[in-house]
C-alpha positions as a Python dict, from the first residue, in 0.01 Angstrom:
ca = {
    (1, 'M'): (0, 0, 0),
    (2, 'K'): (310, -143, -160),
    (3, 'L'): (326, -513, -232),
    (4, 'D'): (642, -575, -30),
    (5, 'E'): (479, -439, 286),
    (6, 'T'): (251, -743, 313),
    (7, 'A'): (364, -989, 48),
    (8, 'P'): (731, -1086, 46),
    (9, 'G'): (878, -1099, -301),
    (10, 'P'): (1034, -1400, -471),
    (11, 'G'): (1380, -1305, -354),
    (12, 'T'): (1294, -1346, 13),
    (13, 'N'): (1311, -1668, 210),
    (14, 'V'): (936, -1713, 237),
    (15, 'A'): (741, -2024, 142),
    (16, 'P'): (554, -1987, -192),
    (17, 'W'): (218, -2066, -35),
    (18, 'K'): (264, -1780, 211),
    (19, 'R'): (336, -1539, -74),
    (20, 'I'): (17, -1658, -249),
    (21, 'V'): (-185, -1609, 71),
    (22, 'A'): (-43, -1258, 117),
    (23, 'L'): (-109, -1156, -243),
    (24, 'S'): (-462, -1295, -222),
    (25, 'A'): (-526, -1100, 98),
    (26, 'E'): (-416, -786, -85),
    (27, 'K'): (-650, -874, -373),
    (28, 'N'): (-356, -813, -605),
    (29, 'K'): (-470, -1016, -904),
    (30, 'A'): (-191, -908, -1140),
    (31, 'A'): (83, -994, -890),
    (32, 'L'): (-87, -1323, -809),
    (33, 'E'): (-96, -1424, -1175),
    (34, 'S'): (270, -1330, -1212),
    (35, 'E'): (353, -1543, -909),
    (36, 'F'): (169, -1838, -1062),
    (37, 'E'): (371, -1804, -1382),
    (38, 'R'): (694, -1785, -1185),
    (39, 'L'): (616, -2086, -968),
    (40, 'G'): (469, -2318, -1230),
    (41, 'A'): (169, -2546, -1200),
    (42, 'K'): (325, -2810, -974),
    (43, 'E'): (437, -2559, -713),
    (44, 'V'): (102, -2379, -721),
    (45, 'L'): (-77, -2709, -655),
    (46, 'R'): (169, -2789, -377),
    (47, 'S'): (105, -2447, -225),
    (48, 'L'): (-272, -2499, -237),
    (49, 'S'): (-235, -2815, -29),
    (50, 'R'): (-79, -2602, 248),
    (51, 'M'): (-355, -2341, 247),
    (52, 'S'): (-676, -2343, 449),
    (53, 'L'): (-1010, -2353, 270),
    (54, 'K'): (-1064, -1988, 357),
    (55, 'E'): (-727, -1897, 204),
    (56, 'Q'): (-803, -2104, -107),
    (57, 'Q'): (-1141, -1937, -141),
    (58, 'Q'): (-983, -1593, -117),
    (59, 'M'): (-732, -1683, -385),
    (60, 'F'): (-989, -1839, -623),
    (61, 'S'): (-1210, -1530, -590),
    (62, 'L'): (-941, -1332, -775),
    (63, 'L'): (-910, -1572, -1068),
    (64, 'D'): (-1108, -1566, -1390),
    (65, 'A'): (-1357, -1854, -1403),
    (66, 'E'): (-1164, -2022, -1688),
    (67, 'D'): (-831, -2005, -1501),
    (68, 'A'): (-1000, -2125, -1183),
    (69, 'S'): (-1154, -2424, -1363),
    (70, 'D'): (-819, -2519, -1518),
    (71, 'L'): (-655, -2513, -1177),
    (72, 'L'): (-940, -2702, -1012),
    (73, 'E'): (-917, -2983, -1269),
    (74, 'E'): (-554, -3038, -1168),
    (75, 'M'): (-626, -3058, -796),
    (76, 'P'): (-675, -3394, -620),
    (77, 'D'): (-1043, -3493, -629),
    (78, 'E'): (-1093, -3475, -253),
    (79, 'Q'): (-929, -3133, -225),
    (80, 'A'): (-1126, -2995, -521),
    (81, 'A'): (-1455, -3122, -379),
    (82, 'A'): (-1385, -2971, -37),
    (83, 'L'): (-1312, -2633, -194),
    (84, 'M'): (-1624, -2638, -410),
    (85, 'E'): (-1839, -2711, -106),
    (86, 'Y'): (-1676, -2417, 72),
    (87, 'L'): (-1723, -2167, -211),
    (88, 'D'): (-2033, -1956, -254),
    (89, 'P'): (-2261, -2154, -490),
    (90, 'A'): (-2267, -1872, -745),
    (91, 'D'): (-1885, -1857, -757),
    (92, 'A'): (-1864, -2236, -779),
    (93, 'A'): (-2123, -2237, -1059),
    (94, 'H'): (-1917, -1998, -1273),
    (95, 'I'): (-1618, -2229, -1238),
    (96, 'V'): (-1813, -2546, -1321),
    (97, 'E'): (-1957, -2383, -1632),
    (98, 'E'): (-1604, -2344, -1770),
    (99, 'M'): (-1509, -2709, -1716),
    (100, 'E'): (-1530, -2990, -1971),
    (101, 'S'): (-1865, -3166, -1931),
    (102, 'D'): (-1719, -3496, -1813),
    (103, 'E'): (-1486, -3322, -1565),
    (104, 'A'): (-1775, -3115, -1431),
    (105, 'A'): (-1988, -3427, -1387),
    (106, 'D'): (-1710, -3608, -1200),
    (107, 'L'): (-1658, -3311, -969),
    (108, 'L'): (-2027, -3257, -896),
    (109, 'G'): (-2063, -3629, -835),
    (110, 'D'): (-1798, -3605, -560),
    (111, 'L'): (-1993, -3339, -372),
    (112, 'D'): (-2256, -3373, -104),
    (113, 'T'): (-2592, -3392, -281),
    (114, 'Q'): (-2721, -3067, -134),
    (115, 'D'): (-2402, -2879, -226),
    (116, 'A'): (-2418, -3011, -583),
    (117, 'E'): (-2784, -2909, -614),
    (118, 'R'): (-2709, -2557, -488),
    (119, 'I'): (-2432, -2516, -744),
    (120, 'I'): (-2644, -2651, -1030),
    (121, 'A'): (-2928, -2417, -930),
    (122, 'A'): (-2690, -2120, -965),
    (123, 'M'): (-2569, -2223, -1313),
    (124, 'E'): (-2695, -2090, -1645),
    (125, 'P'): (-3001, -2295, -1756),
    (126, 'E'): (-2834, -2476, -2048),
    (127, 'A'): (-2526, -2567, -1846),
    (128, 'A'): (-2747, -2672, -1555),
    (129, 'D'): (-2945, -2904, -1782),
    (130, 'D'): (-2623, -3069, -1900),
    (131, 'A'): (-2503, -3111, -1544),
    (132, 'L'): (-2831, -3263, -1431),
    (133, 'I'): (-2826, -3514, -1716),
    (134, 'L'): (-2474, -3626, -1632),
    (135, 'T'): (-2486, -3625, -1254),
    (136, 'R'): (-2816, -3805, -1199),
    (137, 'Y'): (-2664, -4136, -1312),
    (138, 'D'): (-2449, -4385, -1125),
    (139, 'E'): (-2125, -4507, -1283),
    (140, 'N'): (-2300, -4806, -1445),
    (141, 'V'): (-2547, -4597, -1644),
    (142, 'A'): (-2501, -4396, -1959),
    (143, 'G'): (-2476, -4044, -1822),
    (144, 'G'): (-2184, -4122, -1597),
    (145, 'L'): (-1978, -4282, -1871),
    (146, 'M'): (-1948, -4009, -2133),
    (147, 'V'): (-1920, -3644, -2212),
    (148, 'R'): (-2233, -3439, -2285),
    (149, 'E'): (-2198, -3472, -2662),
    (150, 'Y'): (-2317, -3826, -2725),
    (151, 'L'): (-2592, -4022, -2900),
    (152, 'A'): (-2832, -4237, -2702),
    (153, 'F'): (-3147, -4419, -2806),
    (154, 'Q'): (-3400, -4618, -2606),
    (155, 'D'): (-3390, -4993, -2641),
    (156, 'D'): (-3750, -5014, -2766),
    (157, 'Q'): (-3691, -4784, -3064),
    (158, 'T'): (-3670, -4932, -3412),
    (159, 'L'): (-3370, -4880, -3634),
    (160, 'K'): (-3596, -4687, -3869),
    (161, 'E'): (-3672, -4441, -3589),
    (162, 'V'): (-3301, -4407, -3516),
    (163, 'I'): (-3219, -4340, -3881),
    (164, 'T'): (-3497, -4081, -3901),
    (165, 'D'): (-3362, -3905, -3594),
    (166, 'L'): (-3009, -3902, -3736),
    (167, 'R'): (-3129, -3749, -4060),
    (168, 'E'): (-3353, -3489, -3897),
    (169, 'N'): (-3074, -3375, -3664),
    (170, 'A'): (-2786, -3413, -3908),
    (171, 'D'): (-2667, -3053, -3867),
    (172, 'E'): (-2636, -3095, -3490),
    (173, 'Y'): (-2490, -3446, -3494),
    (174, 'R'): (-2232, -3365, -3762),
    (175, 'G'): (-2010, -3210, -3497),
    (176, 'Y'): (-2021, -3520, -3278),
    (177, 'D'): (-1710, -3734, -3298),
    (178, 'V'): (-1887, -4067, -3248),
    (179, 'Q'): (-1897, -4402, -3425),
    (180, 'Y'): (-2162, -4556, -3204),
    (181, 'A'): (-2462, -4472, -2990),
    (182, 'Y'): (-2557, -4581, -2641),
    (183, 'V'): (-2863, -4797, -2588),
    (184, 'V'): (-3053, -4707, -2271),
    (185, 'S'): (-3370, -4819, -2098),
    (186, 'A'): (-3661, -4584, -2032),
    (187, 'S'): (-3506, -4509, -1692),
    (188, 'G'): (-3167, -4426, -1845),
    (189, 'T'): (-2984, -4744, -1750),
    (190, 'L'): (-2711, -4836, -1996),
    (191, 'Q'): (-2809, -5148, -2191),
    (192, 'G'): (-2540, -5166, -2456),
    (193, 'V'): (-2380, -5000, -2756),
    (194, 'L'): (-2511, -4962, -3110),
    (195, 'V'): (-2244, -4942, -3381),
    (196, 'L'): (-2371, -4690, -3635),
    (197, 'R'): (-2261, -4892, -3938),
    (198, 'D'): (-2501, -5165, -3825),
    (199, 'L'): (-2786, -4933, -3913),
    (200, 'I'): (-2734, -4997, -4284),
    (201, 'L'): (-2676, -5371, -4244),
    (202, 'E'): (-2981, -5461, -4036),
    (203, 'S'): (-3352, -5448, -4112),
    (204, 'D'): (-3493, -5111, -4012),
    (205, 'A'): (-3789, -5288, -3850),
    (206, 'R'): (-3567, -5438, -3582),
    (207, 'R'): (-3554, -5279, -3242),
    (208, 'V'): (-3234, -5130, -3107),
    (209, 'S'): (-3222, -5391, -2831),
    (210, 'E'): (-3212, -5670, -3093),
    (211, 'V'): (-2901, -5552, -3277),
}
């Protein structure tokens, strides 16, 4: 079937969102991507706001997970959450796995608890672990305040224990762009911040909570 039989081209007087819906119904991925490039991000987002959840789902099913995640991150929070709850958990999981860790945590935190759990259950184990760490916290605790790549130590640890950990995991931590670590309680509640330079200025017998 030719494209113009079901999907009016850009030269016709048809609303952009209707062209996107028609192309999605045809499962014409190449033409859909071309339409996105022609319209630009703002018009694509405007078109999405006119589409039903079923129409959005049909469109997102044609996109690569990376492209879908980029688009989802630009959508209003409420609209993005509604779509994620509508998608099949496996499809939603592929999209979340492509998102930045803090963006993924924010999105999952906006979802109904059961929907978020279904999506996390469908994710790859490592990505699921990251998501669980970040989404189990409220905004006033450490996990909800940062991206996945961070340093955190319990408040009852000594500075000597912290220094030992830093040295033993130097290869891993070297890629972290941090100048401080978070101090958390045994339950994960954020207690404060430890400036890393203080490690060499304080007695290593002191506890993290005392610095």
